[in-house]
mmCIF file with all atom_site columns, C-alpha atoms in Angstrom:
data_model
loop_
_atom_site.group_PDB
_atom_site.id
_atom_site.type_symbol
_atom_site.label_atom_id
_atom_site.label_alt_id
_atom_site.label_comp_id
_atom_site.label_asym_id
_atom_site.label_entity_id
_atom_site.label_seq_id
_atom_site.pdbx_PDB_ins_code
_atom_site.Cartn_x
_atom_site.Cartn_y
_atom_site.Cartn_z
_atom_site.occupancy
_atom_site.B_iso_or_equiv
_atom_site.pdbx_formal_charge
_atom_site.auth_seq_id
_atom_site.auth_comp_id
_atom_site.auth_asym_id
_atom_site.auth_atom_id
_atom_site.pdbx_PDB_model_num
ATOM 1   C CA . VAL A 1 1   ? 195.890 -115.016 8.871  1.00 69.00 ? 113 VAL A CA 1
ATOM 2   C CA . SER A 1 2   ? 196.022 -113.066 5.591  1.00 75.00 ? 114 SER A CA 1
ATOM 3   C CA . VAL A 1 3   ? 197.636 -109.885 4.982  1.00 72.00 ? 115 VAL A CA 1
ATOM 4   C CA . GLU A 1 4   ? 197.277 -107.686 1.677  1.00 75.00 ? 116 GLU A CA 1
ATOM 5   C CA . LEU A 1 5   ? 198.574 -104.186 0.901  1.00 75.00 ? 117 LEU A CA 1
ATOM 6   C CA . GLU A 1 6   ? 196.337 -102.310 -1.335 1.00 74.00 ? 118 GLU A CA 1
ATOM 7   C CA . PRO A 1 7   ? 198.111 -99.313  -2.968 1.00 72.00 ? 119 PRO A CA 1
ATOM 8   C CA . LEU A 1 8   ? 196.017 -96.065  -3.153 1.00 70.00 ? 120 LEU A CA 1
ATOM 9   C CA . VAL A 1 9   ? 196.590 -92.818  -4.900 1.00 64.00 ? 121 VAL A CA 1
ATOM 10  C CA . LYS A 1 10  ? 197.703 -91.447  -1.567 1.00 74.00 ? 122 LYS A CA 1
ATOM 11  C CA . GLY A 1 11  ? 199.227 -94.105  0.692  1.00 76.00 ? 123 GLY A CA 1
ATOM 12  C CA . SER A 1 12  ? 198.189 -97.629  1.160  1.00 81.00 ? 124 SER A CA 1
ATOM 13  C CA . LEU A 1 13  ? 195.433 -99.772  2.868  1.00 81.00 ? 125 LEU A CA 1
ATOM 14  C CA . LEU A 1 14  ? 196.534 -102.683 4.911  1.00 83.00 ? 126 LEU A CA 1
ATOM 15  C CA . HIS A 1 15  ? 193.992 -105.522 5.060  1.00 87.00 ? 127 HIS A CA 1
ATOM 16  C CA . ILE A 1 16  ? 194.233 -108.117 7.684  1.00 88.00 ? 128 ILE A CA 1
ATOM 17  C CA . ASP A 1 17  ? 191.926 -111.061 7.964  1.00 91.00 ? 129 ASP A CA 1
ATOM 18  C CA . GLY A 1 18  ? 192.343 -113.916 10.435 1.00 91.00 ? 130 GLY A CA 1
ATOM 19  C CA . GLN A 1 19  ? 190.862 -116.318 12.820 1.00 91.00 ? 131 GLN A CA 1
ATOM 20  C CA . LEU A 1 20  ? 191.446 -116.316 16.536 1.00 85.00 ? 132 LEU A CA 1
ATOM 21  C CA . ALA A 1 21  ? 190.804 -118.739 19.314 1.00 91.00 ? 133 ALA A CA 1
ATOM 22  C CA . GLY A 1 22  ? 191.747 -118.381 22.966 1.00 90.00 ? 134 GLY A CA 1
ATOM 23  C CA . PRO A 1 23  ? 190.676 -116.716 26.199 1.00 91.00 ? 135 PRO A CA 1
ATOM 24  C CA . ALA A 1 24  ? 187.577 -114.551 25.855 1.00 88.00 ? 136 ALA A CA 1
ATOM 25  C CA . GLY A 1 25  ? 189.276 -111.782 28.068 1.00 84.00 ? 137 GLY A CA 1
ATOM 26  C CA . ASP A 1 26  ? 191.623 -111.394 25.068 1.00 81.00 ? 138 ASP A CA 1
ATOM 27  C CA . GLY A 1 27  ? 188.678 -110.645 22.727 1.00 74.00 ? 139 GLY A CA 1
ATOM 28  C CA . LEU A 1 28  ? 187.403 -108.079 25.215 1.00 76.00 ? 140 LEU A CA 1
ATOM 29  C CA . ARG A 1 29  ? 190.897 -106.523 25.253 1.00 77.00 ? 141 ARG A CA 1
ATOM 30  C CA . LEU A 1 30  ? 190.650 -106.339 21.336 1.00 71.00 ? 142 LEU A CA 1
ATOM 31  C CA . LEU A 1 31  ? 187.535 -104.176 21.815 1.00 71.00 ? 143 LEU A CA 1
ATOM 32  C CA . ARG A 1 32  ? 189.102 -102.028 24.552 1.00 73.00 ? 144 ARG A CA 1
ATOM 33  C CA . GLU A 1 33  ? 192.698 -101.636 23.499 1.00 73.00 ? 145 GLU A CA 1
ATOM 34  C CA . THR A 1 34  ? 192.651 -101.063 19.670 1.00 67.00 ? 146 THR A CA 1
ATOM 35  C CA . PRO A 1 35  ? 191.154 -98.308  17.602 1.00 63.00 ? 147 PRO A CA 1
ATOM 36  C CA . ILE A 1 36  ? 187.769 -100.105 18.083 1.00 64.00 ? 148 ILE A CA 1
ATOM 37  C CA . ARG A 1 37  ? 187.707 -98.237  21.434 1.00 64.00 ? 149 ARG A CA 1
ATOM 38  C CA . ASP A 1 38  ? 187.150 -95.048  19.557 1.00 65.00 ? 150 ASP A CA 1
ATOM 39  C CA . ALA A 1 39  ? 183.655 -96.220  18.690 1.00 61.00 ? 151 ALA A CA 1
ATOM 40  C CA . LEU A 1 40  ? 182.819 -97.910  22.002 1.00 64.00 ? 152 LEU A CA 1
ATOM 41  C CA . GLY A 1 41  ? 184.421 -95.522  24.547 1.00 64.00 ? 153 GLY A CA 1
ATOM 42  C CA . ASP A 1 42  ? 184.981 -96.681  28.036 1.00 70.00 ? 154 ASP A CA 1
ATOM 43  C CA . GLN A 1 43  ? 181.809 -98.455  28.531 1.00 69.00 ? 155 GLN A CA 1
ATOM 44  C CA . LEU A 1 44  ? 183.395 -101.805 28.525 1.00 71.00 ? 156 LEU A CA 1
ATOM 45  C CA . ASP A 1 45  ? 186.124 -100.977 31.089 1.00 75.00 ? 157 ASP A CA 1
ATOM 46  C CA . SER A 1 46  ? 184.278 -102.478 33.997 1.00 75.00 ? 158 SER A CA 1
ATOM 47  C CA . TRP A 1 47  ? 183.537 -105.672 32.162 1.00 81.00 ? 159 TRP A CA 1
ATOM 48  C CA . THR A 1 48  ? 185.385 -108.916 32.676 1.00 87.00 ? 160 THR A CA 1
ATOM 49  C CA . LEU A 1 49  ? 184.775 -111.917 30.368 1.00 88.00 ? 161 LEU A CA 1
ATOM 50  C CA . SER A 1 50  ? 186.156 -115.417 31.041 1.00 92.00 ? 162 SER A CA 1
ATOM 51  C CA . GLY A 1 51  ? 186.118 -118.671 29.193 1.00 94.00 ? 163 GLY A CA 1
ATOM 52  C CA . ASP A 1 52  ? 187.186 -119.398 25.656 1.00 91.00 ? 164 ASP A CA 1
ATOM 53  C CA . MET A 1 53  ? 186.080 -117.876 22.391 1.00 90.00 ? 165 MET A CA 1
ATOM 54  C CA . SER A 1 54  ? 186.635 -118.092 18.766 1.00 91.00 ? 166 SER A CA 1
ATOM 55  C CA . ALA A 1 55  ? 186.724 -115.112 16.405 1.00 89.00 ? 167 ALA A CA 1
ATOM 56  C CA . GLN A 1 56  ? 186.984 -113.925 12.838 1.00 92.00 ? 168 GLN A CA 1
ATOM 57  C CA . VAL A 1 57  ? 188.665 -110.541 12.454 1.00 88.00 ? 169 VAL A CA 1
ATOM 58  C CA . GLY A 1 58  ? 188.836 -108.313 9.449  1.00 90.00 ? 170 GLY A CA 1
ATOM 59  C CA . LEU A 1 59  ? 190.756 -105.007 9.588  1.00 85.00 ? 171 LEU A CA 1
ATOM 60  C CA . ALA A 1 60  ? 191.492 -102.415 7.131  1.00 84.00 ? 172 ALA A CA 1
ATOM 61  C CA . ILE A 1 61  ? 194.162 -99.956  8.270  1.00 82.00 ? 173 ILE A CA 1
ATOM 62  C CA . PRO A 1 62  ? 195.083 -96.946  6.302  1.00 83.00 ? 174 PRO A CA 1
ATOM 63  C CA . LEU A 1 63  ? 198.849 -96.288  5.904  1.00 82.00 ? 175 LEU A CA 1
ATOM 64  C CA . GLY A 1 64  ? 199.397 -92.634  5.064  1.00 76.00 ? 176 GLY A CA 1
ATOM 65  C CA . ALA A 1 65  ? 195.910 -92.683  3.584  1.00 66.00 ? 177 ALA A CA 1
ATOM 66  C CA . ASP A 1 66  ? 192.546 -91.193  4.558  1.00 72.00 ? 178 ASP A CA 1
ATOM 67  C CA . ALA A 1 67  ? 191.621 -92.393  8.068  1.00 72.00 ? 179 ALA A CA 1
ATOM 68  C CA . LYS A 1 68  ? 188.106 -92.686  6.905  1.00 76.00 ? 180 LYS A CA 1
ATOM 69  C CA . LEU A 1 69  ? 189.032 -95.818  5.043  1.00 76.00 ? 181 LEU A CA 1
ATOM 70  C CA . ALA A 1 70  ? 189.682 -97.616  8.434  1.00 79.00 ? 182 ALA A CA 1
ATOM 71  C CA . ASP A 1 71  ? 187.272 -100.514 8.774  1.00 84.00 ? 183 ASP A CA 1
ATOM 72  C CA . GLN A 1 72  ? 186.833 -103.388 11.435 1.00 83.00 ? 184 GLN A CA 1
ATOM 73  C CA . GLN A 1 73  ? 184.620 -106.302 11.558 1.00 87.00 ? 185 GLN A CA 1
ATOM 74  C CA . VAL A 1 74  ? 185.089 -108.801 14.584 1.00 87.00 ? 186 VAL A CA 1
ATOM 75  C CA . ASP A 1 75  ? 182.764 -111.715 14.774 1.00 91.00 ? 187 ASP A CA 1
ATOM 76  C CA . VAL A 1 76  ? 182.958 -113.651 18.022 1.00 89.00 ? 188 VAL A CA 1
ATOM 77  C CA . LYS A 1 77  ? 181.364 -116.967 19.081 1.00 92.00 ? 189 LYS A CA 1
ATOM 78  C CA . LEU A 1 78  ? 180.813 -117.453 22.826 1.00 92.00 ? 190 LEU A CA 1
ATOM 79  C CA . ALA A 1 79  ? 180.101 -120.898 24.180 1.00 92.00 ? 191 ALA A CA 1
ATOM 80  C CA . GLY A 1 80  ? 179.708 -121.152 28.004 1.00 94.00 ? 192 GLY A CA 1
ATOM 81  C CA . ASN A 1 81  ? 181.429 -117.842 28.920 1.00 94.00 ? 193 ASN A CA 1
ATOM 82  C CA . ARG A 1 82  ? 181.009 -115.641 31.917 1.00 95.00 ? 194 ARG A CA 1
ATOM 83  C CA . LEU A 1 83  ? 180.610 -111.922 31.880 1.00 92.00 ? 195 LEU A CA 1
ATOM 84  C CA . GLN A 1 84  ? 180.777 -109.808 34.862 1.00 91.00 ? 196 GLN A CA 1
ATOM 85  C CA . LEU A 1 85  ? 179.638 -106.072 34.889 1.00 88.00 ? 197 LEU A CA 1
ATOM 86  C CA . THR A 1 86  ? 181.260 -105.074 38.124 1.00 87.00 ? 198 THR A CA 1
ATOM 87  C CA . ASP A 1 87  ? 179.941 -101.580 38.363 1.00 86.00 ? 199 ASP A CA 1
ATOM 88  C CA . LEU A 1 88  ? 176.330 -102.869 38.064 1.00 88.00 ? 200 LEU A CA 1
ATOM 89  C CA . LYS A 1 89  ? 176.908 -106.104 40.138 1.00 91.00 ? 201 LYS A CA 1
ATOM 90  C CA . LEU A 1 90  ? 175.571 -108.243 37.237 1.00 92.00 ? 202 LEU A CA 1
ATOM 91  C CA . ASP A 1 91  ? 177.148 -111.657 36.648 1.00 95.00 ? 203 ASP A CA 1
ATOM 92  C CA . PHE A 1 92  ? 176.085 -113.597 33.414 1.00 96.00 ? 204 PHE A CA 1
ATOM 93  C CA . SER A 1 93  ? 177.094 -117.141 33.094 1.00 96.00 ? 205 SER A CA 1
ATOM 94  C CA . GLU A 1 94  ? 176.848 -119.893 30.560 1.00 97.00 ? 206 GLU A CA 1
ATOM 95  C CA . ILE A 1 95  ? 176.753 -117.329 27.620 1.00 96.00 ? 207 ILE A CA 1
ATOM 96  C CA . TYR A 1 96  ? 176.188 -118.790 24.252 1.00 96.00 ? 208 TYR A CA 1
ATOM 97  C CA . GLY A 1 97  ? 175.796 -117.091 20.943 1.00 95.00 ? 209 GLY A CA 1
ATOM 98  C CA . PRO A 1 98  ? 177.400 -114.704 18.474 1.00 94.00 ? 210 PRO A CA 1
ATOM 99  C CA . LEU A 1 99  ? 178.655 -111.293 19.038 1.00 90.00 ? 211 LEU A CA 1
ATOM 100 C CA . ARG A 1 100 ? 179.626 -108.751 16.268 1.00 90.00 ? 212 ARG A CA 1
ATOM 101 C CA . PHE A 1 101 ? 181.473 -105.536 16.111 1.00 85.00 ? 213 PHE A CA 1
ATOM 102 C CA . THR A 1 102 ? 181.585 -103.363 12.898 1.00 85.00 ? 214 THR A CA 1
ATOM 103 C CA . ARG A 1 103 ? 182.671 -99.906  12.370 1.00 79.00 ? 215 ARG A CA 1
ATOM 104 C CA . GLN A 1 104 ? 179.411 -99.027  10.890 1.00 79.00 ? 216 GLN A CA 1
ATOM 105 C CA . GLN A 1 105 ? 177.058 -100.856 13.193 1.00 82.00 ? 217 GLN A CA 1
ATOM 106 C CA . GLY A 1 106 ? 179.061 -101.009 16.495 1.00 80.00 ? 218 GLY A CA 1
ATOM 107 C CA . LEU A 1 107 ? 178.549 -103.831 18.942 1.00 82.00 ? 219 LEU A CA 1
ATOM 108 C CA . SER A 1 108 ? 175.581 -106.171 18.324 1.00 90.00 ? 220 SER A CA 1
ATOM 109 C CA . SER A 1 109 ? 174.071 -109.626 18.707 1.00 93.00 ? 221 SER A CA 1
ATOM 110 C CA . ALA A 1 110 ? 170.872 -110.994 17.309 1.00 89.00 ? 222 ALA A CA 1
ATOM 111 C CA . GLY A 1 111 ? 170.580 -113.393 20.234 1.00 91.00 ? 223 GLY A CA 1
ATOM 112 C CA . LEU A 1 112 ? 172.519 -114.513 23.195 1.00 96.00 ? 224 LEU A CA 1
ATOM 113 C CA . ASN A 1 113 ? 171.426 -117.006 25.768 1.00 97.00 ? 225 ASN A CA 1
ATOM 114 C CA . ALA A 1 114 ? 172.903 -116.965 29.232 1.00 97.00 ? 226 ALA A CA 1
ATOM 115 C CA . ARG A 1 115 ? 171.921 -117.322 32.964 1.00 97.00 ? 227 ARG A CA 1
ATOM 116 C CA . LEU A 1 116 ? 171.537 -114.318 35.196 1.00 96.00 ? 228 LEU A CA 1
ATOM 117 C CA . TRP A 1 117 ? 170.430 -114.513 38.840 1.00 95.00 ? 229 TRP A CA 1
ATOM 118 C CA . GLN A 1 118 ? 170.587 -118.359 38.582 1.00 93.00 ? 230 GLN A CA 1
ATOM 119 C CA . ALA A 1 119 ? 167.916 -118.350 35.863 1.00 96.00 ? 231 ALA A CA 1
ATOM 120 C CA . PRO A 1 120 ? 167.918 -118.374 32.019 1.00 98.00 ? 232 PRO A CA 1
ATOM 121 C CA . VAL A 1 121 ? 167.975 -114.946 30.219 1.00 97.00 ? 233 VAL A CA 1
ATOM 122 C CA . GLN A 1 122 ? 167.944 -113.961 26.481 1.00 97.00 ? 234 GLN A CA 1
ATOM 123 C CA . ALA A 1 123 ? 169.853 -110.862 25.407 1.00 96.00 ? 235 ALA A CA 1
ATOM 124 C CA . GLN A 1 124 ? 169.919 -108.773 22.187 1.00 96.00 ? 236 GLN A CA 1
ATOM 125 C CA . ILE A 1 125 ? 172.713 -106.065 21.795 1.00 92.00 ? 237 ILE A CA 1
ATOM 126 C CA . MET A 1 126 ? 172.267 -103.235 19.398 1.00 92.00 ? 238 MET A CA 1
ATOM 127 C CA . GLU A 1 127 ? 173.690 -99.752  18.776 1.00 86.00 ? 239 GLU A CA 1
ATOM 128 C CA . ARG A 1 128 ? 171.425 -96.825  19.578 1.00 85.00 ? 240 ARG A CA 1
ATOM 129 C CA . ASP A 1 129 ? 171.707 -93.099  18.804 1.00 81.00 ? 241 ASP A CA 1
ATOM 130 C CA . TYR A 1 130 ? 172.356 -90.874  21.909 1.00 80.00 ? 242 TYR A CA 1
ATOM 131 C CA . ASP A 1 131 ? 172.106 -87.345  20.872 1.00 83.00 ? 243 ASP A CA 1
ATOM 132 C CA . GLY A 1 132 ? 174.086 -87.875  17.731 1.00 78.00 ? 244 GLY A CA 1
ATOM 133 C CA . LYS A 1 133 ? 176.548 -90.400  18.951 1.00 75.00 ? 245 LYS A CA 1
ATOM 134 C CA . LEU A 1 134 ? 176.278 -94.248  18.890 1.00 74.00 ? 246 LEU A CA 1
ATOM 135 C CA . GLY A 1 135 ? 176.074 -96.174  22.239 1.00 78.00 ? 247 GLY A CA 1
ATOM 136 C CA . THR A 1 136 ? 175.137 -99.687  23.073 1.00 83.00 ? 248 THR A CA 1
ATOM 137 C CA . GLN A 1 137 ? 171.878 -100.998 24.262 1.00 90.00 ? 249 GLN A CA 1
ATOM 138 C CA . ILE A 1 138 ? 171.387 -104.451 25.717 1.00 92.00 ? 250 ILE A CA 1
ATOM 139 C CA . ALA A 1 139 ? 167.747 -105.777 25.848 1.00 96.00 ? 251 ALA A CA 1
ATOM 140 C CA . LEU A 1 140 ? 167.310 -108.501 28.356 1.00 96.00 ? 252 LEU A CA 1
ATOM 141 C CA . LYS A 1 141 ? 164.228 -110.892 28.888 1.00 97.00 ? 253 LYS A CA 1
ATOM 142 C CA . GLY A 1 142 ? 163.967 -113.459 31.787 1.00 97.00 ? 254 GLY A CA 1
ATOM 143 C CA . ALA A 1 143 ? 162.653 -114.112 35.135 1.00 97.00 ? 255 ALA A CA 1
ATOM 144 C CA . VAL A 1 144 ? 164.257 -113.573 38.673 1.00 96.00 ? 256 VAL A CA 1
ATOM 145 C CA . ASP A 1 145 ? 163.487 -114.984 42.128 1.00 95.00 ? 257 ASP A CA 1
ATOM 146 C CA . SER A 1 146 ? 162.047 -112.227 44.191 1.00 94.00 ? 258 SER A CA 1
ATOM 147 C CA . LYS A 1 147 ? 164.637 -112.866 46.978 1.00 94.00 ? 259 LYS A CA 1
ATOM 148 C CA . LEU A 1 148 ? 167.454 -112.548 44.532 1.00 94.00 ? 260 LEU A CA 1
ATOM 149 C CA . LEU A 1 149 ? 165.974 -109.368 43.058 1.00 94.00 ? 261 LEU A CA 1
ATOM 150 C CA . ALA A 1 150 ? 165.627 -107.865 46.623 1.00 94.00 ? 262 ALA A CA 1
ATOM 151 C CA . GLN A 1 151 ? 169.280 -108.681 47.329 1.00 94.00 ? 263 GLN A CA 1
ATOM 152 C CA . TRP A 1 152 ? 170.558 -107.144 44.170 1.00 94.00 ? 264 TRP A CA 1
ATOM 153 C CA . THR A 1 153 ? 168.353 -104.035 44.339 1.00 93.00 ? 265 THR A CA 1
ATOM 154 C CA . GLN A 1 154 ? 168.823 -103.739 48.118 1.00 94.00 ? 266 GLN A CA 1
ATOM 155 C CA . ARG A 1 155 ? 165.112 -103.171 48.303 1.00 93.00 ? 267 ARG A CA 1
ATOM 156 C CA . PRO A 1 156 ? 163.735 -105.051 51.421 1.00 91.00 ? 268 PRO A CA 1
ATOM 157 C CA . GLU A 1 157 ? 160.021 -104.509 50.374 1.00 93.00 ? 269 GLU A CA 1
ATOM 158 C CA . LEU A 1 158 ? 160.601 -107.154 47.585 1.00 90.00 ? 270 LEU A CA 1
ATOM 159 C CA . LEU A 1 159 ? 161.054 -109.613 50.287 1.00 91.00 ? 271 LEU A CA 1
ATOM 160 C CA . PHE A 1 160 ? 157.248 -109.502 50.903 1.00 93.00 ? 272 PHE A CA 1
ATOM 161 C CA . MET A 1 161 ? 156.875 -111.310 47.412 1.00 92.00 ? 273 MET A CA 1
ATOM 162 C CA . GLU A 1 162 ? 157.428 -114.906 46.651 1.00 93.00 ? 274 GLU A CA 1
ATOM 163 C CA . GLY A 1 163 ? 158.304 -116.611 43.560 1.00 94.00 ? 275 GLY A CA 1
ATOM 164 C CA . GLU A 1 164 ? 159.531 -115.625 40.161 1.00 94.00 ? 276 GLU A CA 1
ATOM 165 C CA . ILE A 1 165 ? 159.081 -112.101 38.589 1.00 94.00 ? 277 ILE A CA 1
ATOM 166 C CA . PRO A 1 166 ? 159.228 -111.982 34.763 1.00 96.00 ? 278 PRO A CA 1
ATOM 167 C CA . TYR A 1 167 ? 161.178 -109.014 33.502 1.00 95.00 ? 279 TYR A CA 1
ATOM 168 C CA . ALA A 1 168 ? 161.982 -107.256 30.384 1.00 97.00 ? 280 ALA A CA 1
ATOM 169 C CA . ALA A 1 169 ? 164.966 -104.865 30.924 1.00 95.00 ? 281 ALA A CA 1
ATOM 170 C CA . ARG A 1 170 ? 167.131 -102.449 28.855 1.00 95.00 ? 282 ARG A CA 1
ATOM 171 C CA . LEU A 1 171 ? 170.524 -101.699 29.689 1.00 89.00 ? 283 LEU A CA 1
ATOM 172 C CA . ASP A 1 172 ? 171.816 -98.434  28.072 1.00 88.00 ? 284 ASP A CA 1
ATOM 173 C CA . LEU A 1 173 ? 175.448 -97.753  27.594 1.00 80.00 ? 285 LEU A CA 1
ATOM 174 C CA . PRO A 1 174 ? 175.839 -94.257  26.134 1.00 79.00 ? 286 PRO A CA 1
ATOM 175 C CA . PRO A 1 175 ? 179.011 -93.098  24.515 1.00 72.00 ? 287 PRO A CA 1
#
């Protein structure tokens, strides 16, 4: 961890840079229980993340200075994690790949690999404009067994199908 205090004309700017390693749930808490929440809102409140993670964190915190100088960058590396979106009844396992949060770009990932519905899935996370406010969009691509899809959607007509159904899905998390 390195800490640097930058004097400004009005107040100071505290820079904190560090590396973290530990439970992935703590990384999720960092996104939910710090000023980063101002950018993400409550969209992560129903998520649980388990397993271990490593992260690089860079913070700029204004002390008596203009709040617009605040900055955050959090780079997380996931390796074999599990993410549960309880409100949507989605359970991702064996998650591998990078995750990034910056104040300017929000939550993003160029590519995560995981398992969903007992099958491989690829995911990309990006910020999207929702009527002038930034929200998160997750693009998913994979295939699902028709019986598992029928169970998840509670649509019995899907039981007339057999085999895997390829899908490209989008999960929108507006602010």
